[in-house]
Amino acid sequence: MSETTALAVDQSGAPQSSPSPESANPAKEWPPVLITRETINSEIERLADLTRPDNGRRQVQFIHPSANPDTPGLNPGIRLTMEVLLPGEETTRIRHNSTQVNFCIRGRGATIVAGKQIRFKQYDVWNHPSFIPYRHVNDSDELHVRFTYSNAPLLEMLKVHLVEE
């Protein structure tokens, strides 16, 4: 078996490299986007009419038109997902190393994280540690709608996003 030898490149006195704003933003410029109330309400109705998927996650991602198709997001580092749970439904357990912030925009319910229950209602915001199993539960008699903001696109771009369902 032959060995691979690393290159020795002299960097004596050289300034430390740092990406320029141009190289850090491969899309160059992401213009502002608007997600209207009408779009949100239309998606809520559409999702609520769907048959429950096997994992329980009726969801839609809002993706910027300039996004890389391999790492879709609202901007290069943030994904915005809206999820709808009907009364009595829950999602299957999942864990991932991306970080999430959840914002309940309608209804109420609970998130079960490592066996601990986080109760929430409309306009509550919460997060939980990454790579800890969790699931969402709608134990109410009304529709539950939640926005989730995640750094998944950044981790996907770096090829380090881990997801276990």
mmCIF file of C-alpha atoms in Angstrom:
data_model
loop_
_atom_site.group_PDB
_atom_site.id
_atom_site.type_symbol
_atom_site.label_atom_id
_atom_site.label_comp_id
_atom_site.label_asym_id
_atom_site.label_seq_id
_atom_site.Cartn_x
_atom_site.Cartn_y
_atom_site.Cartn_z
ATOM 1 C CA MET A 1 0.000 0.000 0.000
ATOM 2 C CA SER A 2 1.484 3.369 -0.942
ATOM 3 C CA GLU A 3 1.335 6.262 1.456
ATOM 4 C CA THR A 4 0.024 9.685 0.517
ATOM 5 C CA THR A 5 2.267 12.530 1.575
ATOM 6 C CA ALA A 6 0.788 15.846 2.624
ATOM 7 C CA LEU A 7 2.032 18.957 0.884
ATOM 8 C CA ALA A 8 4.058 21.398 2.963
ATOM 9 C CA VAL A 9 3.049 24.912 1.893
ATOM 10 C CA ASP A 10 4.965 27.763 3.537
ATOM 11 C CA GLN A 11 2.635 30.319 5.061
ATOM 12 C CA SER A 12 5.272 32.290 6.981
ATOM 13 C CA GLY A 13 4.108 35.872 7.392
ATOM 14 C CA ALA A 14 1.061 35.323 5.184
ATOM 15 C CA PRO A 15 -2.203 36.893 6.368
ATOM 16 C CA GLN A 16 -4.904 34.474 7.477
ATOM 17 C CA SER A 17 -7.410 33.922 4.738
ATOM 18 C CA SER A 18 -11.002 34.890 5.231
ATOM 19 C CA PRO A 19 -13.826 34.621 2.730
ATOM 20 C CA SER A 20 -14.919 37.871 1.188
ATOM 21 C CA PRO A 21 -18.584 38.861 1.363
ATOM 22 C CA GLU A 22 -18.821 37.973 -2.341
ATOM 23 C CA SER A 23 -17.427 34.453 -1.892
ATOM 24 C CA ALA A 24 -19.490 33.826 1.243
ATOM 25 C CA ASN A 25 -22.719 34.434 -0.677
ATOM 26 C CA PRO A 26 -22.630 32.239 -3.801
ATOM 27 C CA ALA A 27 -26.023 33.546 -4.937
ATOM 28 C CA LYS A 28 -24.500 37.064 -4.798
ATOM 29 C CA GLU A 29 -27.734 38.709 -3.783
ATOM 30 C CA TRP A 30 -30.881 37.280 -2.299
ATOM 31 C CA PRO A 31 -33.647 39.854 -2.690
ATOM 32 C CA PRO A 32 -36.248 40.094 0.092
ATOM 33 C CA VAL A 33 -39.221 37.738 -0.144
ATOM 34 C CA LEU A 34 -42.697 37.996 1.299
ATOM 35 C CA ILE A 35 -44.851 35.108 2.462
ATOM 36 C CA THR A 36 -48.356 36.510 2.558
ATOM 37 C CA ARG A 37 -51.141 35.670 4.979
ATOM 38 C CA GLU A 38 -53.113 34.368 1.993
ATOM 39 C CA THR A 39 -50.305 31.949 1.081
ATOM 40 C CA ILE A 40 -49.987 30.766 4.682
ATOM 41 C CA ASN A 41 -53.748 30.233 5.044
ATOM 42 C CA SER A 42 -53.960 28.473 1.686
ATOM 43 C CA GLU A 43 -51.145 26.105 2.685
ATOM 44 C CA ILE A 44 -52.775 25.439 6.071
ATOM 45 C CA GLU A 45 -56.005 24.414 4.306
ATOM 46 C CA ARG A 46 -54.149 22.301 1.751
ATOM 47 C CA LEU A 47 -52.106 20.486 4.413
ATOM 48 C CA ALA A 48 -55.140 19.937 6.660
ATOM 49 C CA ASP A 49 -56.936 18.224 3.744
ATOM 50 C CA LEU A 50 -54.107 15.734 3.160
ATOM 51 C CA THR A 51 -54.240 12.175 4.437
ATOM 52 C CA ARG A 52 -51.917 11.753 7.413
ATOM 53 C CA PRO A 53 -48.460 10.678 6.167
ATOM 54 C CA ASP A 54 -46.795 7.691 7.844
ATOM 55 C CA ASN A 55 -44.470 9.956 9.870
ATOM 56 C CA GLY A 56 -47.337 12.301 10.803
ATOM 57 C CA ARG A 57 -45.630 15.365 9.330
ATOM 58 C CA ARG A 58 -47.906 17.371 7.032
ATOM 59 C CA GLN A 59 -45.475 20.136 6.215
ATOM 60 C CA VAL A 60 -44.434 22.685 3.646
ATOM 61 C CA GLN A 61 -41.108 24.480 3.311
ATOM 62 C CA PHE A 62 -41.000 28.106 2.246
ATOM 63 C CA ILE A 63 -37.977 28.352 -0.041
ATOM 64 C CA HIS A 64 -36.321 31.447 -1.496
ATOM 65 C CA PRO A 65 -36.243 31.471 -5.322
ATOM 66 C CA SER A 66 -32.442 32.009 -5.179
ATOM 67 C CA ALA A 67 -31.875 28.950 -2.967
ATOM 68 C CA ASN A 68 -29.569 26.132 -3.969
ATOM 69 C CA PRO A 69 -31.800 23.133 -4.805
ATOM 70 C CA ASP A 70 -29.487 20.844 -2.788
ATOM 71 C CA THR A 71 -29.832 22.982 0.365
ATOM 72 C CA PRO A 72 -33.226 24.708 0.093
ATOM 73 C CA GLY A 73 -33.937 27.444 2.573
ATOM 74 C CA LEU A 74 -35.413 30.855 3.173
ATOM 75 C CA ASN A 75 -31.854 32.160 3.151
ATOM 76 C CA PRO A 76 -28.504 30.339 2.868
ATOM 77 C CA GLY A 77 -28.580 29.221 6.518
ATOM 78 C CA ILE A 78 -32.238 29.005 7.584
ATOM 79 C CA ARG A 79 -35.113 26.735 6.605
ATOM 80 C CA LEU A 80 -38.688 27.735 7.379
ATOM 81 C CA THR A 81 -41.151 24.841 7.609
ATOM 82 C CA MET A 82 -44.845 25.030 8.480
ATOM 83 C CA GLU A 83 -46.449 21.920 9.934
ATOM 84 C CA VAL A 84 -50.114 21.107 10.510
ATOM 85 C CA LEU A 85 -51.442 18.482 12.931
ATOM 86 C CA LEU A 86 -55.131 17.649 13.125
ATOM 87 C CA PRO A 87 -56.787 17.101 16.517
ATOM 88 C CA GLY A 88 -55.550 13.908 18.160
ATOM 89 C CA GLU A 89 -52.590 13.453 15.827
ATOM 90 C CA GLU A 90 -48.891 13.214 16.597
ATOM 91 C CA THR A 91 -45.681 12.871 14.648
ATOM 92 C CA THR A 92 -43.289 9.959 14.869
ATOM 93 C CA ARG A 93 -40.090 10.402 16.858
ATOM 94 C CA ILE A 94 -37.154 11.993 15.083
ATOM 95 C CA ARG A 95 -33.764 13.355 15.986
ATOM 96 C CA HIS A 96 -31.254 15.445 14.069
ATOM 97 C CA ASN A 97 -28.264 17.625 14.737
ATOM 98 C CA SER A 98 -29.863 20.763 13.307
ATOM 99 C CA THR A 99 -31.190 23.329 15.739
ATOM 100 C CA GLN A 100 -34.838 24.368 15.629
ATOM 101 C CA VAL A 101 -36.948 27.177 16.999
ATOM 102 C CA ASN A 102 -40.693 26.469 16.958
ATOM 103 C CA PHE A 103 -43.454 29.086 16.886
ATOM 104 C CA CYS A 104 -47.100 28.048 17.326
ATOM 105 C CA ILE A 105 -49.281 30.237 15.099
ATOM 106 C CA ARG A 106 -52.566 28.393 15.699
ATOM 107 C CA GLY A 107 -53.945 25.944 18.247
ATOM 108 C CA ARG A 108 -51.961 24.257 21.001
ATOM 109 C CA GLY A 109 -50.250 20.989 21.857
ATOM 110 C CA ALA A 110 -47.048 19.536 23.235
ATOM 111 C CA THR A 111 -43.573 18.593 22.160
ATOM 112 C CA ILE A 112 -42.149 15.528 23.893
ATOM 113 C CA VAL A 113 -38.355 15.807 24.178
ATOM 114 C CA ALA A 114 -36.451 12.925 25.776
ATOM 115 C CA GLY A 115 -39.619 11.990 27.672
ATOM 116 C CA LYS A 116 -40.262 15.548 28.971
ATOM 117 C CA GLN A 117 -43.347 17.420 27.834
ATOM 118 C CA ILE A 118 -43.212 21.039 26.638
ATOM 119 C CA ARG A 119 -46.786 22.408 26.580
ATOM 120 C CA PHE A 120 -47.480 25.300 24.210
ATOM 121 C CA LYS A 121 -50.309 27.398 22.849
ATOM 122 C CA GLN A 122 -50.737 30.034 20.158
ATOM 123 C CA TYR A 123 -47.808 32.503 19.940
ATOM 124 C CA ASP A 124 -45.549 30.453 22.231
ATOM 125 C CA VAL A 125 -41.963 29.965 21.034
ATOM 126 C CA TRP A 126 -39.656 27.153 22.155
ATOM 127 C CA ASN A 127 -36.597 25.197 21.171
ATOM 128 C CA HIS A 128 -34.978 21.990 22.337
ATOM 129 C CA PRO A 129 -31.486 20.485 22.162
ATOM 130 C CA SER A 130 -30.259 18.984 18.918
ATOM 131 C CA PHE A 131 -29.874 15.217 18.442
ATOM 132 C CA ILE A 132 -32.367 14.416 21.206
ATOM 133 C CA PRO A 133 -35.418 12.392 20.068
ATOM 134 C CA TYR A 134 -38.659 14.380 20.022
ATOM 135 C CA ARG A 135 -42.193 14.305 18.658
ATOM 136 C CA HIS A 136 -45.073 16.770 18.408
ATOM 137 C CA VAL A 137 -48.578 16.034 19.728
ATOM 138 C CA ASN A 138 -51.898 17.752 19.080
ATOM 139 C CA ASP A 139 -53.951 16.628 22.062
ATOM 140 C CA SER A 140 -56.491 19.405 21.572
ATOM 141 C CA ASP A 141 -59.746 19.578 19.630
ATOM 142 C CA GLU A 142 -58.474 22.241 17.214
ATOM 143 C CA LEU A 143 -56.006 22.475 14.340
ATOM 144 C CA HIS A 144 -52.368 22.892 15.373
ATOM 145 C CA VAL A 145 -50.113 24.974 13.085
ATOM 146 C CA ARG A 146 -46.455 25.589 13.818
ATOM 147 C CA PHE A 147 -43.547 27.339 12.109
ATOM 148 C CA THR A 148 -40.130 25.768 12.572
ATOM 149 C CA TYR A 149 -36.967 27.722 11.846
ATOM 150 C CA SER A 150 -33.920 25.482 11.387
ATOM 151 C CA ASN A 151 -30.245 25.749 10.459
ATOM 152 C CA ALA A 152 -30.544 22.540 8.379
ATOM 153 C CA PRO A 153 -29.514 24.206 5.057
ATOM 154 C CA LEU A 154 -26.206 25.318 6.553
ATOM 155 C CA LEU A 155 -25.485 21.815 7.867
ATOM 156 C CA GLU A 156 -26.530 20.287 4.537
ATOM 157 C CA MET A 157 -24.207 22.644 2.675
ATOM 158 C CA LEU A 158 -21.371 21.490 4.953
ATOM 159 C CA LYS A 159 -22.474 17.844 4.416
ATOM 160 C CA VAL A 160 -22.844 17.274 8.166
ATOM 161 C CA HIS A 161 -26.641 17.202 8.637
ATOM 162 C CA LEU A 162 -27.638 13.984 10.429
ATOM 163 C CA VAL A 163 -31.285 12.907 10.592
ATOM 164 C CA GLU A 164 -32.709 9.747 12.176
ATOM 165 C CA GLU A 165 -36.407 8.934 11.950
#
